């Protein structure tokens, strides 16, 4: 009894029915099909809507998830990264961030690890007249670090704009 190998190969895997695209092309098409990057203005608008609704958001990933849900109301293929959402939120002026950190070995940050702004030195003069850098501060988000490098490990986001209160509106109506 001889079995013919040709009979065992499914018809869709023969040389005549190979896919038209290489694996790289198929991957590129898959990525293109499943998500798109929104403009910064669209992300910022979604951040403002989310922060007005939630007022406090306990993590960077949760903020990203809520922003992506808001973006996908306009286009279901929109997506973005947590870091991009954090940076746009900080630079918008509508969000304040609280950063919990851990200490690491001695290091000098070139840019702020929270908002990517250039850090400013806080200097002090010693008794001998030389200047020494005491700490590094970020002018935008108020992150700081000293001799030991403080590395962000958790972000909490707060809305800055005051919430419109119905009570104030009612009180003003009676004045």
PDB file of C-alpha atoms in Angstrom:
ATOM      1  CA  UNK A   1       0.000   0.000   0.000  1.00  0.00           C
ATOM      2  CA  UNK A   2       1.458   3.233  -1.071  1.00  0.00           C
ATOM      3  CA  UNK A   3       0.011   6.555  -0.130  1.00  0.00           C
ATOM      4  CA  UNK A   4       0.340   9.476  -2.390  1.00  0.00           C
ATOM      5  CA  UNK A   5       1.784  12.518  -0.535  1.00  0.00           C
ATOM      6  CA  UNK A   6      -0.032  14.830  -2.945  1.00  0.00           C
ATOM      7  CA  UNK A   7      -3.379  13.579  -1.640  1.00  0.00           C
ATOM      8  CA  UNK A   8      -2.463  14.484   1.971  1.00  0.00           C
ATOM      9  CA  UNK A   9      -1.648  18.145   1.284  1.00  0.00           C
ATOM     10  CA  UNK A  10      -4.681  20.367   1.614  1.00  0.00           C
ATOM     11  CA  UNK A  11      -5.601  22.136  -1.560  1.00  0.00           C
ATOM     12  CA  UNK A  12      -5.112  25.629  -0.116  1.00  0.00           C
ATOM     13  CA  UNK A  13      -1.422  24.910   0.657  1.00  0.00           C
ATOM     14  CA  UNK A  14      -0.256  23.873  -2.790  1.00  0.00           C
ATOM     15  CA  UNK A  15       2.298  25.921  -4.687  1.00  0.00           C
ATOM     16  CA  UNK A  16      -0.413  27.263  -6.942  1.00  0.00           C
ATOM     17  CA  UNK A  17      -2.301  28.844  -4.028  1.00  0.00           C
ATOM     18  CA  UNK A  18       0.503  30.640  -2.155  1.00  0.00           C
ATOM     19  CA  UNK A  19      -0.431  33.995  -0.617  1.00  0.00           C
ATOM     20  CA  UNK A  20       0.326  37.051  -2.737  1.00  0.00           C
ATOM     21  CA  UNK A  21       2.132  38.873   0.088  1.00  0.00           C
ATOM     22  CA  UNK A  22       5.367  38.204   1.908  1.00  0.00           C
ATOM     23  CA  UNK A  23       5.139  37.847   5.707  1.00  0.00           C
ATOM     24  CA  UNK A  24       6.513  41.395   6.154  1.00  0.00           C
ATOM     25  CA  UNK A  25       3.877  42.825   3.819  1.00  0.00           C
ATOM     26  CA  UNK A  26       1.151  40.872   5.586  1.00  0.00           C
ATOM     27  CA  UNK A  27       2.363  42.180   8.987  1.00  0.00           C
ATOM     28  CA  UNK A  28       2.432  45.752   7.685  1.00  0.00           C
ATOM     29  CA  UNK A  29      -1.089  45.406   6.311  1.00  0.00           C
ATOM     30  CA  UNK A  30      -2.255  43.887   9.603  1.00  0.00           C
ATOM     31  CA  UNK A  31      -0.854  46.846  11.566  1.00  0.00           C
ATOM     32  CA  UNK A  32      -2.269  49.336   9.111  1.00  0.00           C
ATOM     33  CA  UNK A  33      -5.672  47.715   9.310  1.00  0.00           C
ATOM     34  CA  UNK A  34      -5.976  47.533  13.084  1.00  0.00           C
ATOM     35  CA  UNK A  35      -4.970  50.940  14.419  1.00  0.00           C
ATOM     36  CA  UNK A  36      -4.313  54.528  13.440  1.00  0.00           C
ATOM     37  CA  UNK A  37      -2.594  57.366  15.258  1.00  0.00           C
ATOM     38  CA  UNK A  38      -4.846  60.323  16.020  1.00  0.00           C
ATOM     39  CA  UNK A  39      -3.583  63.911  15.853  1.00  0.00           C
ATOM     40  CA  UNK A  40      -2.312  65.504  19.053  1.00  0.00           C
ATOM     41  CA  UNK A  41      -5.316  67.864  19.093  1.00  0.00           C
ATOM     42  CA  UNK A  42      -7.707  64.899  19.042  1.00  0.00           C
ATOM     43  CA  UNK A  43      -5.840  63.195  21.880  1.00  0.00           C
ATOM     44  CA  UNK A  44      -5.846  66.438  23.876  1.00  0.00           C
ATOM     45  CA  UNK A  45      -9.593  66.895  23.367  1.00  0.00           C
ATOM     46  CA  UNK A  46     -10.161  63.321  24.577  1.00  0.00           C
ATOM     47  CA  UNK A  47      -7.926  63.945  27.624  1.00  0.00           C
ATOM     48  CA  UNK A  48      -9.963  67.026  28.547  1.00  0.00           C
ATOM     49  CA  UNK A  49     -13.261  65.124  28.226  1.00  0.00           C
ATOM     50  CA  UNK A  50     -11.934  62.209  30.299  1.00  0.00           C
ATOM     51  CA  UNK A  51     -10.520  64.492  33.015  1.00  0.00           C
ATOM     52  CA  UNK A  52     -13.752  66.503  33.239  1.00  0.00           C
ATOM     53  CA  UNK A  53     -15.632  63.254  33.722  1.00  0.00           C
ATOM     54  CA  UNK A  54     -13.242  61.508  36.129  1.00  0.00           C
ATOM     55  CA  UNK A  55     -11.385  64.382  37.909  1.00  0.00           C
ATOM     56  CA  UNK A  56      -8.799  61.915  39.346  1.00  0.00           C
ATOM     57  CA  UNK A  57      -7.222  58.986  37.537  1.00  0.00           C
ATOM     58  CA  UNK A  58      -4.999  56.641  39.503  1.00  0.00           C
ATOM     59  CA  UNK A  59      -2.633  55.347  36.823  1.00  0.00           C
ATOM     60  CA  UNK A  60      -1.080  56.158  33.478  1.00  0.00           C
ATOM     61  CA  UNK A  61      -2.471  52.990  31.879  1.00  0.00           C
ATOM     62  CA  UNK A  62      -5.998  53.761  33.085  1.00  0.00           C
ATOM     63  CA  UNK A  63      -5.759  57.293  31.662  1.00  0.00           C
ATOM     64  CA  UNK A  64      -4.595  55.852  28.346  1.00  0.00           C
ATOM     65  CA  UNK A  65      -7.433  53.305  28.289  1.00  0.00           C
ATOM     66  CA  UNK A  66     -10.076  55.968  28.981  1.00  0.00           C
ATOM     67  CA  UNK A  67      -8.582  58.318  26.371  1.00  0.00           C
ATOM     68  CA  UNK A  68      -8.480  55.552  23.744  1.00  0.00           C
ATOM     69  CA  UNK A  69     -12.124  54.672  24.509  1.00  0.00           C
ATOM     70  CA  UNK A  70     -13.030  58.332  23.974  1.00  0.00           C
ATOM     71  CA  UNK A  71     -10.988  58.503  20.750  1.00  0.00           C
ATOM     72  CA  UNK A  72     -12.580  55.338  19.403  1.00  0.00           C
ATOM     73  CA  UNK A  73     -16.001  56.976  19.532  1.00  0.00           C
ATOM     74  CA  UNK A  74     -14.802  59.004  16.515  1.00  0.00           C
ATOM     75  CA  UNK A  75     -12.762  56.283  14.810  1.00  0.00           C
ATOM     76  CA  UNK A  76     -12.620  52.681  16.100  1.00  0.00           C
ATOM     77  CA  UNK A  77      -9.080  52.224  14.759  1.00  0.00           C
ATOM     78  CA  UNK A  78      -7.525  55.020  16.873  1.00  0.00           C
ATOM     79  CA  UNK A  79      -4.919  54.087  19.460  1.00  0.00           C
ATOM     80  CA  UNK A  80      -2.037  55.759  21.272  1.00  0.00           C
ATOM     81  CA  UNK A  81       0.643  55.018  23.855  1.00  0.00           C
ATOM     82  CA  UNK A  82       0.453  55.748  27.596  1.00  0.00           C
ATOM     83  CA  UNK A  83       3.582  57.912  27.402  1.00  0.00           C
ATOM     84  CA  UNK A  84       2.136  60.110  24.644  1.00  0.00           C
ATOM     85  CA  UNK A  85      -1.086  60.592  26.626  1.00  0.00           C
ATOM     86  CA  UNK A  86       0.931  61.511  29.754  1.00  0.00           C
ATOM     87  CA  UNK A  87       3.122  64.017  27.888  1.00  0.00           C
ATOM     88  CA  UNK A  88       0.176  65.714  26.171  1.00  0.00           C
ATOM     89  CA  UNK A  89      -1.795  65.839  29.425  1.00  0.00           C
ATOM     90  CA  UNK A  90       1.090  67.490  31.280  1.00  0.00           C
ATOM     91  CA  UNK A  91       1.823  70.024  28.555  1.00  0.00           C
ATOM     92  CA  UNK A  92      -1.857  70.943  28.128  1.00  0.00           C
ATOM     93  CA  UNK A  93      -2.150  72.771  31.432  1.00  0.00           C
ATOM     94  CA  UNK A  94      -5.439  70.981  32.219  1.00  0.00           C
ATOM     95  CA  UNK A  95      -3.863  68.182  34.262  1.00  0.00           C
ATOM     96  CA  UNK A  96      -1.661  68.063  37.352  1.00  0.00           C
ATOM     97  CA  UNK A  97       0.339  64.913  37.987  1.00  0.00           C
ATOM     98  CA  UNK A  98       1.548  63.405  41.234  1.00  0.00           C
ATOM     99  CA  UNK A  99       4.545  61.113  40.825  1.00  0.00           C
ATOM    100  CA  UNK A 100       5.541  58.369  43.239  1.00  0.00           C
ATOM    101  CA  UNK A 101       9.184  57.443  42.830  1.00  0.00           C
ATOM    102  CA  UNK A 102      11.804  54.991  43.915  1.00  0.00           C
ATOM    103  CA  UNK A 103      15.440  55.820  44.555  1.00  0.00           C
ATOM    104  CA  UNK A 104      18.235  54.420  42.451  1.00  0.00           C
ATOM    105  CA  UNK A 105      22.000  54.819  42.382  1.00  0.00           C
ATOM    106  CA  UNK A 106      23.652  58.149  41.788  1.00  0.00           C
ATOM    107  CA  UNK A 107      22.743  59.585  38.421  1.00  0.00           C
ATOM    108  CA  UNK A 108      22.247  62.808  36.525  1.00  0.00           C
ATOM    109  CA  UNK A 109      19.080  63.168  34.465  1.00  0.00           C
ATOM    110  CA  UNK A 110      19.496  65.061  31.193  1.00  0.00           C
ATOM    111  CA  UNK A 111      15.743  65.374  30.717  1.00  0.00           C
ATOM    112  CA  UNK A 112      12.823  65.005  33.063  1.00  0.00           C
ATOM    113  CA  UNK A 113      11.632  61.371  33.065  1.00  0.00           C
ATOM    114  CA  UNK A 114       8.031  62.536  33.560  1.00  0.00           C
ATOM    115  CA  UNK A 115       7.565  65.197  30.848  1.00  0.00           C
ATOM    116  CA  UNK A 116      10.850  65.130  28.837  1.00  0.00           C
ATOM    117  CA  UNK A 117      11.637  68.805  29.578  1.00  0.00           C
ATOM    118  CA  UNK A 118      15.235  69.902  30.185  1.00  0.00           C
ATOM    119  CA  UNK A 119      16.017  69.821  33.909  1.00  0.00           C
ATOM    120  CA  UNK A 120      17.285  72.902  35.767  1.00  0.00           C
ATOM    121  CA  UNK A 121      20.068  72.755  38.340  1.00  0.00           C
ATOM    122  CA  UNK A 122      19.690  74.092  41.860  1.00  0.00           C
ATOM    123  CA  UNK A 123      23.212  75.166  42.842  1.00  0.00           C
ATOM    124  CA  UNK A 124      24.843  76.099  46.108  1.00  0.00           C
ATOM    125  CA  UNK A 125      28.208  77.656  46.927  1.00  0.00           C
ATOM    126  CA  UNK A 126      30.481  75.764  49.253  1.00  0.00           C
ATOM    127  CA  UNK A 127      32.699  77.350  51.910  1.00  0.00           C
ATOM    128  CA  UNK A 128      35.631  77.124  49.513  1.00  0.00           C
ATOM    129  CA  UNK A 129      33.753  79.111  46.864  1.00  0.00           C
ATOM    130  CA  UNK A 130      33.027  76.322  44.392  1.00  0.00           C
ATOM    131  CA  UNK A 131      29.508  75.685  43.175  1.00  0.00           C
ATOM    132  CA  UNK A 132      27.827  72.348  43.736  1.00  0.00           C
ATOM    133  CA  UNK A 133      24.592  71.058  42.247  1.00  0.00           C
ATOM    134  CA  UNK A 134      22.258  70.152  45.099  1.00  0.00           C
ATOM    135  CA  UNK A 135      19.318  68.902  43.064  1.00  0.00           C
ATOM    136  CA  UNK A 136      17.709  68.912  39.632  1.00  0.00           C
ATOM    137  CA  UNK A 137      14.206  70.345  39.083  1.00  0.00           C
ATOM    138  CA  UNK A 138      11.780  70.259  36.184  1.00  0.00           C
ATOM    139  CA  UNK A 139      10.211  73.662  35.472  1.00  0.00           C
ATOM    140  CA  UNK A 140       7.060  72.136  33.942  1.00  0.00           C
ATOM    141  CA  UNK A 141       5.910  69.265  36.148  1.00  0.00           C
ATOM    142  CA  UNK A 142       7.845  70.000  39.384  1.00  0.00           C
ATOM    143  CA  UNK A 143       9.620  66.624  39.383  1.00  0.00           C
ATOM    144  CA  UNK A 144      12.912  66.819  41.267  1.00  0.00           C
ATOM    145  CA  UNK A 145      15.796  64.561  42.145  1.00  0.00           C
ATOM    146  CA  UNK A 146      18.859  64.911  44.315  1.00  0.00           C
ATOM    147  CA  UNK A 147      22.112  63.027  44.578  1.00  0.00           C
ATOM    148  CA  UNK A 148      20.234  59.742  44.368  1.00  0.00           C
ATOM    149  CA  UNK A 149      18.218  59.456  41.188  1.00  0.00           C
ATOM    150  CA  UNK A 150      14.449  59.331  41.748  1.00  0.00           C
ATOM    151  CA  UNK A 151      12.780  57.121  39.129  1.00  0.00           C
ATOM    152  CA  UNK A 152       9.007  57.448  38.534  1.00  0.00           C
ATOM    153  CA  UNK A 153       7.044  54.302  39.341  1.00  0.00           C
ATOM    154  CA  UNK A 154       3.413  55.493  39.597  1.00  0.00           C
ATOM    155  CA  UNK A 155       1.445  58.459  38.246  1.00  0.00           C
ATOM    156  CA  UNK A 156      -1.807  59.952  39.546  1.00  0.00           C
ATOM    157  CA  UNK A 157      -3.550  62.542  37.369  1.00  0.00           C
ATOM    158  CA  UNK A 158      -5.782  65.362  38.664  1.00  0.00           C
ATOM    159  CA  UNK A 159      -7.960  67.750  36.662  1.00  0.00           C
ATOM    160  CA  UNK A 160      -6.983  71.381  37.239  1.00  0.00           C
ATOM    161  CA  UNK A 161     -10.099  73.173  36.019  1.00  0.00           C
ATOM    162  CA  UNK A 162     -12.708  73.584  38.742  1.00  0.00           C
ATOM    163  CA  UNK A 163     -15.847  71.552  38.313  1.00  0.00           C
ATOM    164  CA  UNK A 164     -18.960  73.614  37.617  1.00  0.00           C
ATOM    165  CA  UNK A 165     -21.202  73.270  40.612  1.00  0.00           C
ATOM    166  CA  UNK A 166     -24.990  73.342  40.349  1.00  0.00           C
ATOM    167  CA  UNK A 167     -25.097  74.783  43.861  1.00  0.00           C
ATOM    168  CA  UNK A 168     -23.127  77.894  42.842  1.00  0.00           C
ATOM    169  CA  UNK A 169     -25.471  78.448  39.919  1.00  0.00           C
ATOM    170  CA  UNK A 170     -28.502  78.160  42.193  1.00  0.00           C
ATOM    171  CA  UNK A 171     -26.977  80.497  44.797  1.00  0.00           C
ATOM    172  CA  UNK A 172     -26.160  83.112  42.148  1.00  0.00           C
ATOM    173  CA  UNK A 173     -29.732  82.985  40.893  1.00  0.00           C
ATOM    174  CA  UNK A 174     -31.049  83.998  44.341  1.00  0.00           C
ATOM    175  CA  UNK A 175     -28.620  86.900  44.854  1.00  0.00           C
TER     176      UNK A 175
END
